[in-house]
CSV table of C-alpha atoms and ligand atoms in Angstrom, one decimal:
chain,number,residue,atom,x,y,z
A,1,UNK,CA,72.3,125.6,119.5
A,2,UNK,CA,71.1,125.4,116.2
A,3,UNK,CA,73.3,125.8,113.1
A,4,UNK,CA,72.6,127.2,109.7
A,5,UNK,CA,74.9,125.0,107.6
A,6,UNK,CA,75.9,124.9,104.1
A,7,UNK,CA,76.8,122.0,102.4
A,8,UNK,CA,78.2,122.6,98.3
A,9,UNK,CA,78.3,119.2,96.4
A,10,UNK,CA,75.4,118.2,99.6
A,11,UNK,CA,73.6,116.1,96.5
A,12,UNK,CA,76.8,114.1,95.8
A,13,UNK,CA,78.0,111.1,97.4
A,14,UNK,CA,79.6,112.3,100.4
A,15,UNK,CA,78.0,115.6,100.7
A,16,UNK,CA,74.4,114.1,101.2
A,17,UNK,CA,75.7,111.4,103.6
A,18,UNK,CA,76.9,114.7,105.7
A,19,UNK,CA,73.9,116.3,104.9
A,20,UNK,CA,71.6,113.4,106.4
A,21,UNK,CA,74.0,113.5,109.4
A,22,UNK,CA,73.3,117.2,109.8
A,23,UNK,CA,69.5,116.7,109.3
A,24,UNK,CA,69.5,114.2,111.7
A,25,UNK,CA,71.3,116.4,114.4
A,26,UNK,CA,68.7,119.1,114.0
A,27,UNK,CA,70.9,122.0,111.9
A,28,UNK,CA,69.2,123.9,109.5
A,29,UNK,CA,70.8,122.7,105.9
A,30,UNK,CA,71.8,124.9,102.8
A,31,UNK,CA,72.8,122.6,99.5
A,32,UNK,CA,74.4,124.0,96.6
A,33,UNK,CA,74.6,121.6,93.7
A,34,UNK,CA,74.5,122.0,90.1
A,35,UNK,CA,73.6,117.7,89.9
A,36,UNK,CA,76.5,117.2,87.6
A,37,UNK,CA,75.6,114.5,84.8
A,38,UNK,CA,78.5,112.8,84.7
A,39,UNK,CA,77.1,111.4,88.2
A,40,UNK,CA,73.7,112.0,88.1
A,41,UNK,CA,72.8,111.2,84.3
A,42,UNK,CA,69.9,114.0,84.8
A,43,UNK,CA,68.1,112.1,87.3
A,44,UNK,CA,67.4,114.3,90.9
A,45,UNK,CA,68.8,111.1,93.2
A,46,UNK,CA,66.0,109.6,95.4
A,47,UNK,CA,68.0,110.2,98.4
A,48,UNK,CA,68.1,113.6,98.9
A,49,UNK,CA,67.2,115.2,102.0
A,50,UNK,CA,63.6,116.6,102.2
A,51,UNK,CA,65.0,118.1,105.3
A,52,UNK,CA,67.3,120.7,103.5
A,53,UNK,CA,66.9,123.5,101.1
A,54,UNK,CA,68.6,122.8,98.1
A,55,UNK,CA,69.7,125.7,95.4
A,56,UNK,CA,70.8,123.8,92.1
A,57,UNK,CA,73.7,125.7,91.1
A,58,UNK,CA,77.1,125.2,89.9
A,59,UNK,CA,80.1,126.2,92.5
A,60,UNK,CA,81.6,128.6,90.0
A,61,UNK,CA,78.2,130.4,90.1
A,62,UNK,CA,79.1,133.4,92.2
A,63,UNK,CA,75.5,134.9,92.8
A,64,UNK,CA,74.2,131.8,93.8
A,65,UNK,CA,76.6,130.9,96.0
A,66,UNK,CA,75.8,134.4,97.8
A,67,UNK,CA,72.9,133.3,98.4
A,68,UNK,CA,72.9,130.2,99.6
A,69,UNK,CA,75.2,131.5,101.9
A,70,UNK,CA,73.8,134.0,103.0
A,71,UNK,CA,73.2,133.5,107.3
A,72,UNK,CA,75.4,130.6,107.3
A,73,UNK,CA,77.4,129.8,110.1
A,74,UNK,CA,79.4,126.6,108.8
A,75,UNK,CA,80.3,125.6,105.5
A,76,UNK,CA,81.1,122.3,104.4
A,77,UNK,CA,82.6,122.5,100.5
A,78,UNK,CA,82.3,119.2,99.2
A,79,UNK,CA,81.3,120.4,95.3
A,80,UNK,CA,84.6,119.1,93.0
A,81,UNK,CA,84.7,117.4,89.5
A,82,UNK,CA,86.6,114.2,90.9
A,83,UNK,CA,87.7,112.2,88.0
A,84,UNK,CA,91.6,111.8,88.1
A,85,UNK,CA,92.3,110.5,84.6
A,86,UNK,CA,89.3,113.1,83.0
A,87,UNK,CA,91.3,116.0,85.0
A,88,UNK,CA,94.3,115.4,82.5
A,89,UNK,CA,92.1,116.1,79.4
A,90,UNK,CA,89.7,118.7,80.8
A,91,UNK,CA,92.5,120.5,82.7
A,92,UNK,CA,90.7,123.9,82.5
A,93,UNK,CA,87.1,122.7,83.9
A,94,UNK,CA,89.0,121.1,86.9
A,95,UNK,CA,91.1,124.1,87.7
A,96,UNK,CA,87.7,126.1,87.1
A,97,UNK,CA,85.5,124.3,89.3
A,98,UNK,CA,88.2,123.2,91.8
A,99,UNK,CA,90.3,125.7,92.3
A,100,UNK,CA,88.2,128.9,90.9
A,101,UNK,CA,85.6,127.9,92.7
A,102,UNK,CA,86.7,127.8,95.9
A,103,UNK,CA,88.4,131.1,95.0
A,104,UNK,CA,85.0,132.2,94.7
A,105,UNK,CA,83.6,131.1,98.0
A,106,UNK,CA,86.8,132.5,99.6
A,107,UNK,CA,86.4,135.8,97.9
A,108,UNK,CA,82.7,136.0,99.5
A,109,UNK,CA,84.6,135.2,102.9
A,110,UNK,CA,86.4,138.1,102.6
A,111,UNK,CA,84.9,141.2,100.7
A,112,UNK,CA,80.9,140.3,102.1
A,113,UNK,CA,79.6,140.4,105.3
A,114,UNK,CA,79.0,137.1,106.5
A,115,UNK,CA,78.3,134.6,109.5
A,116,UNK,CA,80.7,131.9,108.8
A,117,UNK,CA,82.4,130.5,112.2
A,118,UNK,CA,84.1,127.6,110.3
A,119,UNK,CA,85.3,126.2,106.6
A,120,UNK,CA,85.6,122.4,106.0
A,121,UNK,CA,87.2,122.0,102.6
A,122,UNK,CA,87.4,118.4,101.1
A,123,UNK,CA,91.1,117.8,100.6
A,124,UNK,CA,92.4,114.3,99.2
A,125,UNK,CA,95.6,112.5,99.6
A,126,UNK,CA,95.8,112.4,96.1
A,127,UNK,CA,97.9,115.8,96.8
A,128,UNK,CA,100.7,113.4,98.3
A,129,UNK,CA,101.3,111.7,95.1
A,130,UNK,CA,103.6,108.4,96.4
A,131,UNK,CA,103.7,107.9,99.8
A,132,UNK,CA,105.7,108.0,102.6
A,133,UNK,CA,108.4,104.9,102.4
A,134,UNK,CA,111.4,103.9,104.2
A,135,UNK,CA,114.7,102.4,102.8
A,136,UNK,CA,116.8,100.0,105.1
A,137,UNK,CA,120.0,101.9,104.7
A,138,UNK,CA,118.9,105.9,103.4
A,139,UNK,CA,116.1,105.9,106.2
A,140,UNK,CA,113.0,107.5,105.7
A,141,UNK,CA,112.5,108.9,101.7
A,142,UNK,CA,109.9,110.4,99.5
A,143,UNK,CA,110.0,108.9,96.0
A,144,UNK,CA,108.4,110.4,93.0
A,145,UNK,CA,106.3,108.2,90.9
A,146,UNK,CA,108.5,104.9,89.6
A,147,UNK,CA,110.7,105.8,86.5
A,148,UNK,CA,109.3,104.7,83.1
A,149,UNK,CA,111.8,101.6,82.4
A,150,UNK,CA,111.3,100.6,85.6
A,151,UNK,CA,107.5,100.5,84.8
A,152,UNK,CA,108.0,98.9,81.4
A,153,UNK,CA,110.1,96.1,82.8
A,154,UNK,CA,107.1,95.2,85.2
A,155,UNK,CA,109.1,96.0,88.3
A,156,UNK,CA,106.0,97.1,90.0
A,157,UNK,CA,107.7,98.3,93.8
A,158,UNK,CA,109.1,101.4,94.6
A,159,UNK,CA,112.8,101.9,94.6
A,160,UNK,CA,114.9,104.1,97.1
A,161,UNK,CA,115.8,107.0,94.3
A,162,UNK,CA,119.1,107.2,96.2
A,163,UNK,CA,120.4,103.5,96.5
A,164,UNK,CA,117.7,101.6,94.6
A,165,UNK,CA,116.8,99.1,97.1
A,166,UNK,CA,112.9,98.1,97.1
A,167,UNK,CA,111.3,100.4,100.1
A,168,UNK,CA,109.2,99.5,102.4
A,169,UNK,CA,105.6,101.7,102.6
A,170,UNK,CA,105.1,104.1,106.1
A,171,UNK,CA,102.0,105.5,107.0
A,172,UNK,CA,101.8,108.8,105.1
A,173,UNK,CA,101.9,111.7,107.9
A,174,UNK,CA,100.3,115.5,106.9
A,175,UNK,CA,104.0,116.3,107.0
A,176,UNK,CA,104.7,114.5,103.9
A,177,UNK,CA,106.0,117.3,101.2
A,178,UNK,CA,103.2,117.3,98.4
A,179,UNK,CA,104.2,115.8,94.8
A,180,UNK,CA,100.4,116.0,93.2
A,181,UNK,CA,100.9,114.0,89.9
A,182,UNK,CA,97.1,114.8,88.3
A,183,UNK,CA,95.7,118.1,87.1
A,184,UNK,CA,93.0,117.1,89.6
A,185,UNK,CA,95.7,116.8,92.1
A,186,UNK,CA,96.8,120.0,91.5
A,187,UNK,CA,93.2,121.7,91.7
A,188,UNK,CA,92.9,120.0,95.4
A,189,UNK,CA,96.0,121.5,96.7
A,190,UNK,CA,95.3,124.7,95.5
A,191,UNK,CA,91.9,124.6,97.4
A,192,UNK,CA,93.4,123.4,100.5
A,193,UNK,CA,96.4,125.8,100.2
A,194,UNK,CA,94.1,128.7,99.5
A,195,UNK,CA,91.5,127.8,102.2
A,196,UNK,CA,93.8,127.6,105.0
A,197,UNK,CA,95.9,130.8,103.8
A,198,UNK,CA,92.7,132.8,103.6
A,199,UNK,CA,91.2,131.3,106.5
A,200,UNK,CA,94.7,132.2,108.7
A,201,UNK,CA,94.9,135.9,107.2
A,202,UNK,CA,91.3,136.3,108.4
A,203,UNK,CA,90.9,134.5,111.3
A,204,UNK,CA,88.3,132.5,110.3
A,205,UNK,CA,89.0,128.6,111.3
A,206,UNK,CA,89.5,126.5,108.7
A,207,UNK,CA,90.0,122.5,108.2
A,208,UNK,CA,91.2,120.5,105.1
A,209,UNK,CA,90.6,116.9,105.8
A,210,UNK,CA,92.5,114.9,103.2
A,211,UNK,CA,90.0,112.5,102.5
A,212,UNK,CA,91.6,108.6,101.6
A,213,UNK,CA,90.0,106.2,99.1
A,214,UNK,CA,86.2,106.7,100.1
A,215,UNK,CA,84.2,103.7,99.4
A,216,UNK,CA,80.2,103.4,100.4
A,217,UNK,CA,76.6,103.3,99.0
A,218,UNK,CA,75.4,106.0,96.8
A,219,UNK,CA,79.3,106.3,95.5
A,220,UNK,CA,79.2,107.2,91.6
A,221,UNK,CA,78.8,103.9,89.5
A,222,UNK,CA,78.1,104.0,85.9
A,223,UNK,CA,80.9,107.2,86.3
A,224,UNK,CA,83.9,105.4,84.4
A,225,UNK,CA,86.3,108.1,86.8
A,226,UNK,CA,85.0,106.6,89.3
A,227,UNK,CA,87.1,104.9,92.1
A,228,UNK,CA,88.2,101.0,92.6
A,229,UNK,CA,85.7,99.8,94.4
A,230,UNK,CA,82.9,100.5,92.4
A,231,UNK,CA,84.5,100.1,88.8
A,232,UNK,CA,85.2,96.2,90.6
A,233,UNK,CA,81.0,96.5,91.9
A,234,UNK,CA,80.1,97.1,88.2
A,235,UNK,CA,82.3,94.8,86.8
A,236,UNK,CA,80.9,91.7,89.0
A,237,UNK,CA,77.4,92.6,88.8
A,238,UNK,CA,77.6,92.0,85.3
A,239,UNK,CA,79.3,88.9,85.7
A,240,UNK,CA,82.6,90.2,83.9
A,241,UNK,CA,85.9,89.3,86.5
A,242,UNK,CA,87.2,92.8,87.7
A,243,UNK,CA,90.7,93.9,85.7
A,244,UNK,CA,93.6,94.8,88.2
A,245,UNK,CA,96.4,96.9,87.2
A,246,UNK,CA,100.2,96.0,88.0
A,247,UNK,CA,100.1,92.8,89.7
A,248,UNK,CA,97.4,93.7,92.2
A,249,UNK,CA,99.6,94.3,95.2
A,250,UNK,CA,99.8,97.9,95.1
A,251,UNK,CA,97.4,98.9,98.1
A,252,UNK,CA,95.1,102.5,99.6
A,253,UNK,CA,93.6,102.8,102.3
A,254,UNK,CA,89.6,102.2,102.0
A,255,UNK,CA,87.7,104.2,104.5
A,256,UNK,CA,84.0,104.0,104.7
A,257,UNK,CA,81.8,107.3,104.0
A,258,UNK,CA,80.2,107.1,107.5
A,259,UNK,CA,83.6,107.6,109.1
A,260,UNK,CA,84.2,110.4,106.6
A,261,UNK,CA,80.8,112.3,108.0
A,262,UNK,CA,82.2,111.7,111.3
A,263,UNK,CA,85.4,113.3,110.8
A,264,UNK,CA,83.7,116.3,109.1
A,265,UNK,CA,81.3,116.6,112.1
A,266,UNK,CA,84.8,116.6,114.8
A,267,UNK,CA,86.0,119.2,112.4
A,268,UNK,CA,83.3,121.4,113.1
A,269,UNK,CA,82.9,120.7,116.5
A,270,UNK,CA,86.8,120.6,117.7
A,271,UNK,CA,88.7,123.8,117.8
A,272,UNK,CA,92.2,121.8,117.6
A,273,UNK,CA,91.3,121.2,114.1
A,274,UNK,CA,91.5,125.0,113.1
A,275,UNK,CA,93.5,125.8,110.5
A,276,UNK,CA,94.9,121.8,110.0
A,277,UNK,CA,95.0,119.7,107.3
A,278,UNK,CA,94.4,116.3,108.4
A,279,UNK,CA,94.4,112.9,106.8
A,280,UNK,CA,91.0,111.3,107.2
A,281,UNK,CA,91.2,107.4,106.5
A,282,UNK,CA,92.0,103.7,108.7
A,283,UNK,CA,95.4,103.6,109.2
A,284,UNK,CA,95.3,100.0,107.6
A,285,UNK,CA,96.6,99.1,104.0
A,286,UNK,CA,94.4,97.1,101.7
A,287,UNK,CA,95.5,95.3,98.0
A,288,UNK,CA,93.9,96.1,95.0
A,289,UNK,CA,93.6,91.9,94.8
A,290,UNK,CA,91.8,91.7,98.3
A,291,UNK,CA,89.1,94.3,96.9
A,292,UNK,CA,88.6,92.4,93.7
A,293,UNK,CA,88.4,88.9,96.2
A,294,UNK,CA,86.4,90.2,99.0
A,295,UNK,CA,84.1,91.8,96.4
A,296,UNK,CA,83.6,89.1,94.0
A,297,UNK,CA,83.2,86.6,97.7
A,298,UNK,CA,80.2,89.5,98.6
A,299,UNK,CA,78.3,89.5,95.2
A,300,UNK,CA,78.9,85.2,95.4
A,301,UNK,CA,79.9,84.9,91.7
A,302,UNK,CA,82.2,82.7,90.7
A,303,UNK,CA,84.9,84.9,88.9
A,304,UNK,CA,88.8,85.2,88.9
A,305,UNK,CA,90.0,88.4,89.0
A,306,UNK,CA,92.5,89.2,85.8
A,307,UNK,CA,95.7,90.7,86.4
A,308,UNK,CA,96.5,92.6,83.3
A,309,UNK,CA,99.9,93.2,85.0
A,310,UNK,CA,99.9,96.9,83.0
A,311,UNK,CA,100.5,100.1,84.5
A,312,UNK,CA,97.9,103.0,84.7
A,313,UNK,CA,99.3,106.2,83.9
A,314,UNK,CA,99.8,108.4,87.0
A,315,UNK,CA,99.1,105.4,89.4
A,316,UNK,CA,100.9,105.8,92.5
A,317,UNK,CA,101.6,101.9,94.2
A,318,UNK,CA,101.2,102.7,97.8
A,319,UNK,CA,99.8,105.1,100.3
A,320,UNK,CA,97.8,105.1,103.4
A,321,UNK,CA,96.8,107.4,106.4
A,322,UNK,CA,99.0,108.2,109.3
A,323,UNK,CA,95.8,108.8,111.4
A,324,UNK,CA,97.6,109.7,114.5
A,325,UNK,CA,96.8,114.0,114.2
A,326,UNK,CA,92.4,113.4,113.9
A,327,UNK,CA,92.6,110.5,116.5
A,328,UNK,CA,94.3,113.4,119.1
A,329,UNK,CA,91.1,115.0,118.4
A,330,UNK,CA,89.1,112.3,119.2
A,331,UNK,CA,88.5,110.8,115.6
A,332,UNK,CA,88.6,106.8,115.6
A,333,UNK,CA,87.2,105.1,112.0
A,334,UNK,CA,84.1,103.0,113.2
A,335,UNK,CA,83.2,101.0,110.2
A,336,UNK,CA,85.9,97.5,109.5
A,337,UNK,CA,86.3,96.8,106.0
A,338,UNK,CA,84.4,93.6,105.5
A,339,UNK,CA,81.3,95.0,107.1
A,340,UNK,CA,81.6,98.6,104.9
A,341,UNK,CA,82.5,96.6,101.8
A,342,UNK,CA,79.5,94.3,102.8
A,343,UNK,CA,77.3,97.6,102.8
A,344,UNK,CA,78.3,99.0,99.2
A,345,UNK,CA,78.0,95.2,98.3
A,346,UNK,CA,74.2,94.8,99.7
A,347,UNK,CA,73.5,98.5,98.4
A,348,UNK,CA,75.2,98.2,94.5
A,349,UNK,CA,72.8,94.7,94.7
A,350,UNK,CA,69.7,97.0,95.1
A,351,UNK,CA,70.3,99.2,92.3
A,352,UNK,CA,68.6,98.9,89.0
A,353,UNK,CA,70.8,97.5,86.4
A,354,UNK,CA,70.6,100.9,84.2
A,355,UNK,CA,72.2,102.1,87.3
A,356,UNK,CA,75.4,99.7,87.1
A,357,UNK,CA,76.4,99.4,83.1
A,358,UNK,CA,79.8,98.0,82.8
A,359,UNK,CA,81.9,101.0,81.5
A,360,UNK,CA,85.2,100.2,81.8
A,361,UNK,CA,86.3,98.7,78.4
A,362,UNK,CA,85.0,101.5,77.0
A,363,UNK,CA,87.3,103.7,79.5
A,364,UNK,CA,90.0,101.0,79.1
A,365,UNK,CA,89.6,102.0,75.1
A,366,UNK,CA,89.4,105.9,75.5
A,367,UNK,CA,92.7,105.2,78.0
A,368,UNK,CA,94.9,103.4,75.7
A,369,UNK,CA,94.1,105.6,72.7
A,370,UNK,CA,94.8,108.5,75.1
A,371,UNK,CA,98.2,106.3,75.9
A,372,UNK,CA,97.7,106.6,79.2
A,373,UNK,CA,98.2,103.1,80.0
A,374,UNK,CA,101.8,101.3,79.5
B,401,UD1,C1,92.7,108.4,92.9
B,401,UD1,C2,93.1,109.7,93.6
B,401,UD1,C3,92.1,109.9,94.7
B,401,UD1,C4,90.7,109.9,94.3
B,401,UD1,C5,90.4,108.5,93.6
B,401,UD1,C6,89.0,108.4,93.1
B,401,UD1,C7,95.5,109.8,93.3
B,401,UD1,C8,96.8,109.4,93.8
B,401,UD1,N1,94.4,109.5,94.0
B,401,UD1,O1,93.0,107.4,93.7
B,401,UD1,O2,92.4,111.2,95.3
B,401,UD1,O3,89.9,110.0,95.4
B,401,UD1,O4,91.3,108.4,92.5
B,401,UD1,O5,88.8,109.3,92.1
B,401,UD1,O6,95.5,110.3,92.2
B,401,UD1,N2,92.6,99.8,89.7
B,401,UD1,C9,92.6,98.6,89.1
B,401,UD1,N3,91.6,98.3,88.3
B,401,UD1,C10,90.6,99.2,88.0
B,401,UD1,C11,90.6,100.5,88.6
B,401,UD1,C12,91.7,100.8,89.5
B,401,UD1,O7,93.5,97.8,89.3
B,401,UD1,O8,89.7,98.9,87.2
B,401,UD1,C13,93.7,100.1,90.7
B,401,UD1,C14,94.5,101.4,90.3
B,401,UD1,O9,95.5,101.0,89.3
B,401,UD1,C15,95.1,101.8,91.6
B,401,UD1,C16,94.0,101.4,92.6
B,401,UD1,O10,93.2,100.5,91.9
B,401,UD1,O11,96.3,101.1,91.9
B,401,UD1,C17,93.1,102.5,93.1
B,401,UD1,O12,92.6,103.2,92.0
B,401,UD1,P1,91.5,104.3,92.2
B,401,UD1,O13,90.3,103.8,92.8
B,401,UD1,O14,91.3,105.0,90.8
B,401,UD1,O15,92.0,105.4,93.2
B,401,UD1,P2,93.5,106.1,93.3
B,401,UD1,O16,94.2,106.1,92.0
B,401,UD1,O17,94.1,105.6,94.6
């Protein structure tokens, strides 16, 4: 049967891939968006949906989220401010619109009459901070980031905090105890941890899906907060060689946005995913120094990556999904890396060179005279 959906953020880079999904599967589609410049630079993005309705509104915009909520079955909430490093300047605006904002929604969940049958919140495993290791003798252990000498002496690998021997990296499992390191961090966990409390005390069936490092077309790129993947896009484009922090071997796990749109339609659809939080990403670690490579192979330029071999403050050096939790519900990634990378590669190619400036020297700048980089 027909759905009456509601997608917040539905105009930003994941949201409106789920929104096409849901389009395309014949529900009837709510956005709330308030077009944030920071992403959009006050253009309306020519991808949007013509099959939606769309109310351009900000998250922490109580009426308006009323009423584009009003007769909606599912909600998707997608709408964040996503820039890690920003978060640690701008630490009431993220707490606002992260964590006040869901509050908001929540609030409507519970002291309005309402329709909803199911709340998707966008988690991320940034709420781990490090992840999950394991040292040869202590066993399995759950370091905090690396101490500060440690970082200054370039000793880039993680070290068992009990016996210092270098640790091997585990997939990270949901039952990983939470060490967010970023104000951003913290704003997810709140939203996750106040989704699923409200969503239990209520009965109304709720899913965090901790979203890995999300790569894809239509991903933020002039945004100097953006991720790795397209910081490297912009970077090559312009014929400058992508800068890697450490040395390059710290590694994420890279999961295409499709596979995210798929995971977010299984958790509306699957019943065993009420009241989880699940990781949503490949399973498979990737280098920061195969991106820059596979990238700079895709865009065929002839550039060496430079290892600046300094640390990024915050910067965790390894973590990647323990998928095994979605897959029992039936969730199996679909896109393999070359091909999605090939996708953002083919799709950053068509975009109008306004559209991919080289920013990050002048983010490098604002970092170092922020001394957030060592
Ligand atoms: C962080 C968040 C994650 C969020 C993502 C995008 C954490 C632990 N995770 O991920 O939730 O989705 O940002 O906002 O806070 N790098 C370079 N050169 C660059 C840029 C990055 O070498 O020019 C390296 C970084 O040092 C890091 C890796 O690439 O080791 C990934 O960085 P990034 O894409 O910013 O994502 P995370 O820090 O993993």
């Amino acid at each position: 049967m027909r759905k009456k959906v509601l997608v917040t953020g539905g105009a930003g880079f994941v949201g409106s891939h789920l929104v096409d999904a849901l389009v395309r599967d014949g529900e009837e589609v709510v956005v709330l968006d308030n077009l944030e410049y920071q992403v959009h630079e006050g253009r309306l993005p020519g991808y949007l949906n013509p099959g939606a309705r769309y109310v351009f509104a900000d998250v922490t915009d109580g009426e308006a989220l009323e009423r584009a909520l009003e007769g909606c079955e599912v909600v998707f909430h997608e709408a964040a401010a996503v820039g890690v490093g920003q978060s640690m300047y701008q630490v009431e605006k993220y707490m606002r619109v992260n964590a006040i904002g869901t509050a908001k929604l929540l609030d409507l969940l519970v002291n309005r009459e309402h329709e909803v049958e199911k709340l998707v919140v966008a988690s991320s495993m940034s709420i781990y901070g490090e992840g999950k290791y394991e040292c040869a003798d202590c066993g399995v252990v759950y370091p905090r980031l690396r101490p500060r000498e440690q970082l200054a002496a370039r000793d880039w690998e993680v070290r068992c905090p009990t016996c210092g021997l270098a640790l091997k990296p585990l997939p990270t499992d949901e039952g990983k105890p939470l060490f967010p390191t970023s104000i951003y961090a913290m704003s997810k966990r709140d939203q996750e941890e106040m989704s699923l409390a409200i969503g239990k005390a209520y009965g109304i069936p709720t899913v965090a899906l901790r979203y890995f490092n999300i790569y894809g077309p239509r991903q933020a790129l002039s945004n100097p907060y953006t991720g790795v993947c397209a910081i490297f896009s912009c970077r090559i484009r312009n014929d400058n060689p992508p800068v890697i922090f450490e040395d390059g071997l710290q590694s994420r796990d890279f999961v295409s946005v499709h596979d995210i749109v798929r995971a977010n339609l299984l958790a509306m659809e699957s019943s065993g995913a009420d009241y989880k939080a699940l990781n949503v990403g490949t399973g498979r670690p990737t280098s920061i120094r195969e991106i820059a490579e596979v990238l700079i192979r895709l865009y065929g330029k002839r550039l060496e990556p430079e290892v600046s071999n300094k640390y990024r403050e915050g910067d965790i050096r390894h973590c990647y999904a323990d998928i095994t939790a979605i897959s029992a519900l039936g969730f199996a990634p679909q896109v393999a890396f070359e091909e999605g990378m090939q996708e953002l590669a083919e799709w950053v190619g068509l975009q109008p060179e306004c559209q991919v400036a080289d920013r990050f020297e002048k983010a490098q700048r604002e970092l170092e005279r922020r001394k957030l980089t060592l």
